[in-house]
Amino acid sequence: MQPKSTTHDCKIAQLGHPILKTRAQEVESILSPDCQTLIKEMMATVEQAGGVGIAAPQIYQSLRIFIMCSKPNARYPNAPLMAPTAIINPEITGFSAELEKDWEGCLSVPSMRGFVPRHREITVRYTDQLGTLKTAVYEGFIARIFQHELDHLNGLTFVDRLDSNQDLVSESYWYQHYATKL
């Protein structure tokens, strides 16, 4: 399946929309103009929304593409800086046994934060925007972003990863009680 053109002021799919529960399709023609346009639009959308990542299903495209673009911002003040990166047809090929719980938010789950367990370190394989196969090892916050966005491609949100409903709080409560301790 090929990407359909969107506009970068499009709305982001919200929790409950069926596209967020569906496994996204492999991207076949990465260098096609439609795919390259979709990547640019995803980068613009995540920038406008103040996120550190976004997956194609979040903008109503059931394709295995996400953007990672970690940087400190109001939502993640301690986020490390990384250049916006298109991750296409990703897979995790290895991971640490060690799990680490930390707070996550999501552009598709506004006003909520979850204390989510994730692998501390992961080894990954993906194709970049130029069609080059890449392998990488990510740890900490960057590994968390990768796992969070990959979940979107597999029809999951961070809510599906919570150990308990007690690990879900409103974002306003999170800012009052947890953000000040970062």
JSON list of C-alpha atoms in Angstrom, two decimals, residues 19-139:
[
{"chain": "A", "resi": 19, "resn": "ILE", "atom": "CA", "xyz": [-6.86, 2.92, 13.10]},
{"chain": "A", "resi": 20, "resn": "LEU", "atom": "CA", "xyz": [-5.02, 3.01, 16.45]},
{"chain": "A", "resi": 21, "resn": "LYS", "atom": "CA", "xyz": [-5.98, -0.65, 17.05]},
{"chain": "A", "resi": 22, "resn": "THR", "atom": "CA", "xyz": [-4.91, -1.94, 13.63]},
{"chain": "A", "resi": 23, "resn": "ARG", "atom": "CA", "xyz": [-1.52, -3.35, 12.60]},
{"chain": "A", "resi": 24, "resn": "ALA", "atom": "CA", "xyz": [-0.07, -0.99, 9.98]},
{"chain": "A", "resi": 25, "resn": "GLN", "atom": "CA", "xyz": [1.08, -2.23, 6.56]},
{"chain": "A", "resi": 26, "resn": "GLU", "atom": "CA", "xyz": [4.68, -2.46, 5.36]},
{"chain": "A", "resi": 27, "resn": "VAL", "atom": "CA", "xyz": [5.91, 0.42, 3.21]},
{"chain": "A", "resi": 28, "resn": "GLU", "atom": "CA", "xyz": [6.98, -0.81, -0.22]},
{"chain": "A", "resi": 29, "resn": "SER", "atom": "CA", "xyz": [8.07, 2.31, -2.12]},
{"chain": "A", "resi": 30, "resn": "ILE", "atom": "CA", "xyz": [10.00, 4.42, 0.36]},
{"chain": "A", "resi": 31, "resn": "LEU", "atom": "CA", "xyz": [11.44, 6.73, -2.30]},
{"chain": "A", "resi": 32, "resn": "SER", "atom": "CA", "xyz": [8.08, 7.43, -3.94]},
{"chain": "A", "resi": 33, "resn": "PRO", "atom": "CA", "xyz": [6.94, 11.07, -3.90]},
{"chain": "A", "resi": 34, "resn": "ASP", "atom": "CA", "xyz": [3.85, 10.11, -1.85]},
{"chain": "A", "resi": 35, "resn": "CYS", "atom": "CA", "xyz": [5.95, 8.42, 0.85]},
{"chain": "A", "resi": 36, "resn": "GLN", "atom": "CA", "xyz": [8.48, 11.27, 0.96]},
{"chain": "A", "resi": 37, "resn": "THR", "atom": "CA", "xyz": [5.63, 13.80, 1.25]},
{"chain": "A", "resi": 38, "resn": "LEU", "atom": "CA", "xyz": [4.05, 11.79, 4.06]},
{"chain": "A", "resi": 39, "resn": "ILE", "atom": "CA", "xyz": [7.36, 11.79, 5.97]},
{"chain": "A", "resi": 40, "resn": "LYS", "atom": "CA", "xyz": [7.69, 15.58, 5.62]},
{"chain": "A", "resi": 41, "resn": "GLU", "atom": "CA", "xyz": [4.08, 16.05, 6.74]},
{"chain": "A", "resi": 42, "resn": "MET", "atom": "CA", "xyz": [4.62, 13.77, 9.75]},
{"chain": "A", "resi": 43, "resn": "MET", "atom": "CA", "xyz": [7.71, 15.79, 10.72]},
{"chain": "A", "resi": 44, "resn": "ALA", "atom": "CA", "xyz": [5.72, 19.03, 10.48]},
{"chain": "A", "resi": 45, "resn": "THR", "atom": "CA", "xyz": [2.79, 17.57, 12.44]},
{"chain": "A", "resi": 46, "resn": "VAL", "atom": "CA", "xyz": [4.92, 16.30, 15.34]},
{"chain": "A", "resi": 47, "resn": "GLU", "atom": "CA", "xyz": [6.75, 19.63, 15.48]},
{"chain": "A", "resi": 48, "resn": "GLN", "atom": "CA", "xyz": [3.47, 21.59, 15.58]},
{"chain": "A", "resi": 49, "resn": "ALA", "atom": "CA", "xyz": [2.07, 19.27, 18.26]},
{"chain": "A", "resi": 50, "resn": "GLY", "atom": "CA", "xyz": [5.17, 19.49, 20.47]},
{"chain": "A", "resi": 51, "resn": "GLY", "atom": "CA", "xyz": [5.74, 15.74, 20.47]},
{"chain": "A", "resi": 52, "resn": "VAL", "atom": "CA", "xyz": [8.93, 13.68, 20.48]},
{"chain": "A", "resi": 53, "resn": "GLY", "atom": "CA", "xyz": [7.53, 11.13, 18.05]},
{"chain": "A", "resi": 54, "resn": "ILE", "atom": "CA", "xyz": [4.56, 10.35, 15.86]},
{"chain": "A", "resi": 55, "resn": "ALA", "atom": "CA", "xyz": [3.46, 7.26, 13.94]},
{"chain": "A", "resi": 56, "resn": "ALA", "atom": "CA", "xyz": [1.66, 7.23, 10.60]},
{"chain": "A", "resi": 57, "resn": "PRO", "atom": "CA", "xyz": [-1.51, 5.65, 12.07]},
{"chain": "A", "resi": 58, "resn": "GLN", "atom": "CA", "xyz": [-1.82, 8.72, 14.30]},
{"chain": "A", "resi": 59, "resn": "ILE", "atom": "CA", "xyz": [-2.44, 10.77, 11.17]},
{"chain": "A", "resi": 60, "resn": "TYR", "atom": "CA", "xyz": [-4.79, 8.17, 9.69]},
{"chain": "A", "resi": 61, "resn": "GLN", "atom": "CA", "xyz": [-2.19, 6.40, 7.51]},
{"chain": "A", "resi": 62, "resn": "SER", "atom": "CA", "xyz": [-1.96, 2.67, 8.22]},
{"chain": "A", "resi": 63, "resn": "LEU", "atom": "CA", "xyz": [1.71, 2.41, 7.24]},
{"chain": "A", "resi": 64, "resn": "ARG", "atom": "CA", "xyz": [4.81, 1.26, 9.15]},
{"chain": "A", "resi": 65, "resn": "ILE", "atom": "CA", "xyz": [6.47, 4.66, 9.46]},
{"chain": "A", "resi": 66, "resn": "PHE", "atom": "CA", "xyz": [7.20, 6.77, 12.50]},
{"chain": "A", "resi": 67, "resn": "ILE", "atom": "CA", "xyz": [9.24, 9.84, 13.31]},
{"chain": "A", "resi": 68, "resn": "MET", "atom": "CA", "xyz": [11.52, 10.14, 16.34]},
{"chain": "A", "resi": 69, "resn": "CYS", "atom": "CA", "xyz": [12.50, 13.73, 17.18]},
{"chain": "A", "resi": 70, "resn": "SER", "atom": "CA", "xyz": [13.54, 13.94, 20.79]},
{"chain": "A", "resi": 71, "resn": "LYS", "atom": "CA", "xyz": [14.26, 17.38, 22.22]},
{"chain": "A", "resi": 72, "resn": "PRO", "atom": "CA", "xyz": [13.62, 19.13, 25.51]},
{"chain": "A", "resi": 73, "resn": "ASN", "atom": "CA", "xyz": [10.17, 20.72, 25.56]},
{"chain": "A", "resi": 74, "resn": "ALA", "atom": "CA", "xyz": [7.35, 21.51, 27.98]},
{"chain": "A", "resi": 75, "resn": "ARG", "atom": "CA", "xyz": [6.05, 17.92, 27.82]},
{"chain": "A", "resi": 76, "resn": "TYR", "atom": "CA", "xyz": [9.52, 16.32, 28.20]},
{"chain": "A", "resi": 77, "resn": "PRO", "atom": "CA", "xyz": [11.92, 18.86, 29.74]},
{"chain": "A", "resi": 78, "resn": "ASN", "atom": "CA", "xyz": [14.78, 16.37, 30.15]},
{"chain": "A", "resi": 79, "resn": "ALA", "atom": "CA", "xyz": [14.53, 14.77, 26.71]},
{"chain": "A", "resi": 80, "resn": "PRO", "atom": "CA", "xyz": [17.88, 14.35, 24.92]},
{"chain": "A", "resi": 81, "resn": "LEU", "atom": "CA", "xyz": [18.38, 16.15, 21.62]},
{"chain": "A", "resi": 82, "resn": "MET", "atom": "CA", "xyz": [18.27, 14.15, 18.39]},
{"chain": "A", "resi": 83, "resn": "ALA", "atom": "CA", "xyz": [17.65, 15.11, 14.78]},
{"chain": "A", "resi": 84, "resn": "PRO", "atom": "CA", "xyz": [14.18, 14.21, 13.43]},
{"chain": "A", "resi": 85, "resn": "THR", "atom": "CA", "xyz": [14.51, 10.71, 12.02]},
{"chain": "A", "resi": 86, "resn": "ALA", "atom": "CA", "xyz": [12.11, 8.75, 9.81]},
{"chain": "A", "resi": 87, "resn": "ILE", "atom": "CA", "xyz": [11.90, 5.10, 10.88]},
{"chain": "A", "resi": 88, "resn": "ILE", "atom": "CA", "xyz": [10.36, 2.86, 8.20]},
{"chain": "A", "resi": 89, "resn": "ASN", "atom": "CA", "xyz": [9.41, -0.83, 8.51]},
{"chain": "A", "resi": 90, "resn": "PRO", "atom": "CA", "xyz": [11.07, -1.06, 11.95]},
{"chain": "A", "resi": 91, "resn": "GLU", "atom": "CA", "xyz": [11.71, -4.10, 14.08]},
{"chain": "A", "resi": 92, "resn": "ILE", "atom": "CA", "xyz": [13.33, -4.76, 17.43]},
{"chain": "A", "resi": 93, "resn": "THR", "atom": "CA", "xyz": [15.96, -7.48, 17.00]},
{"chain": "A", "resi": 94, "resn": "GLY", "atom": "CA", "xyz": [17.12, -7.61, 20.63]},
{"chain": "A", "resi": 95, "resn": "PHE", "atom": "CA", "xyz": [16.38, -6.05, 23.99]},
{"chain": "A", "resi": 96, "resn": "SER", "atom": "CA", "xyz": [17.67, -5.92, 27.54]},
{"chain": "A", "resi": 97, "resn": "ALA", "atom": "CA", "xyz": [15.97, -8.06, 30.16]},
{"chain": "A", "resi": 98, "resn": "GLU", "atom": "CA", "xyz": [15.92, -4.95, 32.33]},
{"chain": "A", "resi": 99, "resn": "LEU", "atom": "CA", "xyz": [12.63, -3.07, 32.26]},
{"chain": "A", "resi": 100, "resn": "GLU", "atom": "CA", "xyz": [12.36, 0.52, 33.38]},
{"chain": "A", "resi": 101, "resn": "LYS", "atom": "CA", "xyz": [9.16, 2.35, 34.27]},
{"chain": "A", "resi": 102, "resn": "ASP", "atom": "CA", "xyz": [8.79, 6.00, 33.37]},
{"chain": "A", "resi": 103, "resn": "TRP", "atom": "CA", "xyz": [6.08, 8.50, 32.48]},
{"chain": "A", "resi": 104, "resn": "GLU", "atom": "CA", "xyz": [4.74, 8.68, 28.95]},
{"chain": "A", "resi": 105, "resn": "GLY", "atom": "CA", "xyz": [2.20, 10.83, 27.22]},
{"chain": "A", "resi": 106, "resn": "CYS", "atom": "CA", "xyz": [0.80, 10.49, 23.72]},
{"chain": "A", "resi": 107, "resn": "LEU", "atom": "CA", "xyz": [-0.58, 12.88, 21.14]},
{"chain": "A", "resi": 108, "resn": "SER", "atom": "CA", "xyz": [-3.44, 10.40, 20.63]},
{"chain": "A", "resi": 109, "resn": "VAL", "atom": "CA", "xyz": [-4.18, 10.21, 24.37]},
{"chain": "A", "resi": 110, "resn": "PRO", "atom": "CA", "xyz": [-4.26, 13.90, 25.29]},
{"chain": "A", "resi": 111, "resn": "SER", "atom": "CA", "xyz": [-4.44, 15.03, 28.89]},
{"chain": "A", "resi": 112, "resn": "MET", "atom": "CA", "xyz": [-3.23, 11.67, 30.27]},
{"chain": "A", "resi": 113, "resn": "ARG", "atom": "CA", "xyz": [0.12, 10.26, 31.39]},
{"chain": "A", "resi": 114, "resn": "GLY", "atom": "CA", "xyz": [1.02, 6.67, 32.12]},
{"chain": "A", "resi": 115, "resn": "PHE", "atom": "CA", "xyz": [3.84, 5.08, 34.16]},
{"chain": "A", "resi": 116, "resn": "VAL", "atom": "CA", "xyz": [4.88, 2.54, 31.51]},
{"chain": "A", "resi": 117, "resn": "PRO", "atom": "CA", "xyz": [7.40, -0.33, 31.70]},
{"chain": "A", "resi": 118, "resn": "ARG", "atom": "CA", "xyz": [9.75, -0.53, 28.70]},
{"chain": "A", "resi": 119, "resn": "HIS", "atom": "CA", "xyz": [13.02, -2.29, 27.89]},
{"chain": "A", "resi": 120, "resn": "ARG", "atom": "CA", "xyz": [15.92, -0.07, 28.94]},
{"chain": "A", "resi": 121, "resn": "GLU", "atom": "CA", "xyz": [17.99, -0.95, 25.85]},
{"chain": "A", "resi": 122, "resn": "ILE", "atom": "CA", "xyz": [16.96, -2.22, 22.43]},
{"chain": "A", "resi": 123, "resn": "THR", "atom": "CA", "xyz": [18.69, -3.25, 19.22]},
{"chain": "A", "resi": 124, "resn": "VAL", "atom": "CA", "xyz": [16.71, -2.27, 16.15]},
{"chain": "A", "resi": 125, "resn": "ARG", "atom": "CA", "xyz": [16.64, -2.53, 12.38]},
{"chain": "A", "resi": 126, "resn": "TYR", "atom": "CA", "xyz": [14.77, -0.15, 10.09]},
{"chain": "A", "resi": 127, "resn": "THR", "atom": "CA", "xyz": [14.98, 1.60, 6.74]},
{"chain": "A", "resi": 128, "resn": "ASP", "atom": "CA", "xyz": [15.63, 5.33, 6.68]},
{"chain": "A", "resi": 129, "resn": "GLN", "atom": "CA", "xyz": [14.07, 8.03, 4.49]},
{"chain": "A", "resi": 130, "resn": "LEU", "atom": "CA", "xyz": [16.72, 7.47, 1.79]},
{"chain": "A", "resi": 131, "resn": "GLY", "atom": "CA", "xyz": [15.98, 3.74, 1.59]},
{"chain": "A", "resi": 132, "resn": "THR", "atom": "CA", "xyz": [19.08, 2.64, 3.53]},
{"chain": "A", "resi": 133, "resn": "LEU", "atom": "CA", "xyz": [18.79, -0.31, 5.92]},
{"chain": "A", "resi": 134, "resn": "LYS", "atom": "CA", "xyz": [20.05, 0.74, 9.37]},
{"chain": "A", "resi": 135, "resn": "THR", "atom": "CA", "xyz": [20.76, -1.01, 12.63]},
{"chain": "A", "resi": 136, "resn": "ALA", "atom": "CA", "xyz": [21.11, 0.81, 15.93]},
{"chain": "A", "resi": 137, "resn": "VAL", "atom": "CA", "xyz": [21.19, 0.36, 19.68]},
{"chain": "A", "resi": 138, "resn": "TYR", "atom": "CA", "xyz": [19.03, 2.77, 21.67]},
{"chain": "A", "resi": 139, "resn": "GLU", "atom": "CA", "xyz": [18.77, 3.15, 25.41]}
]
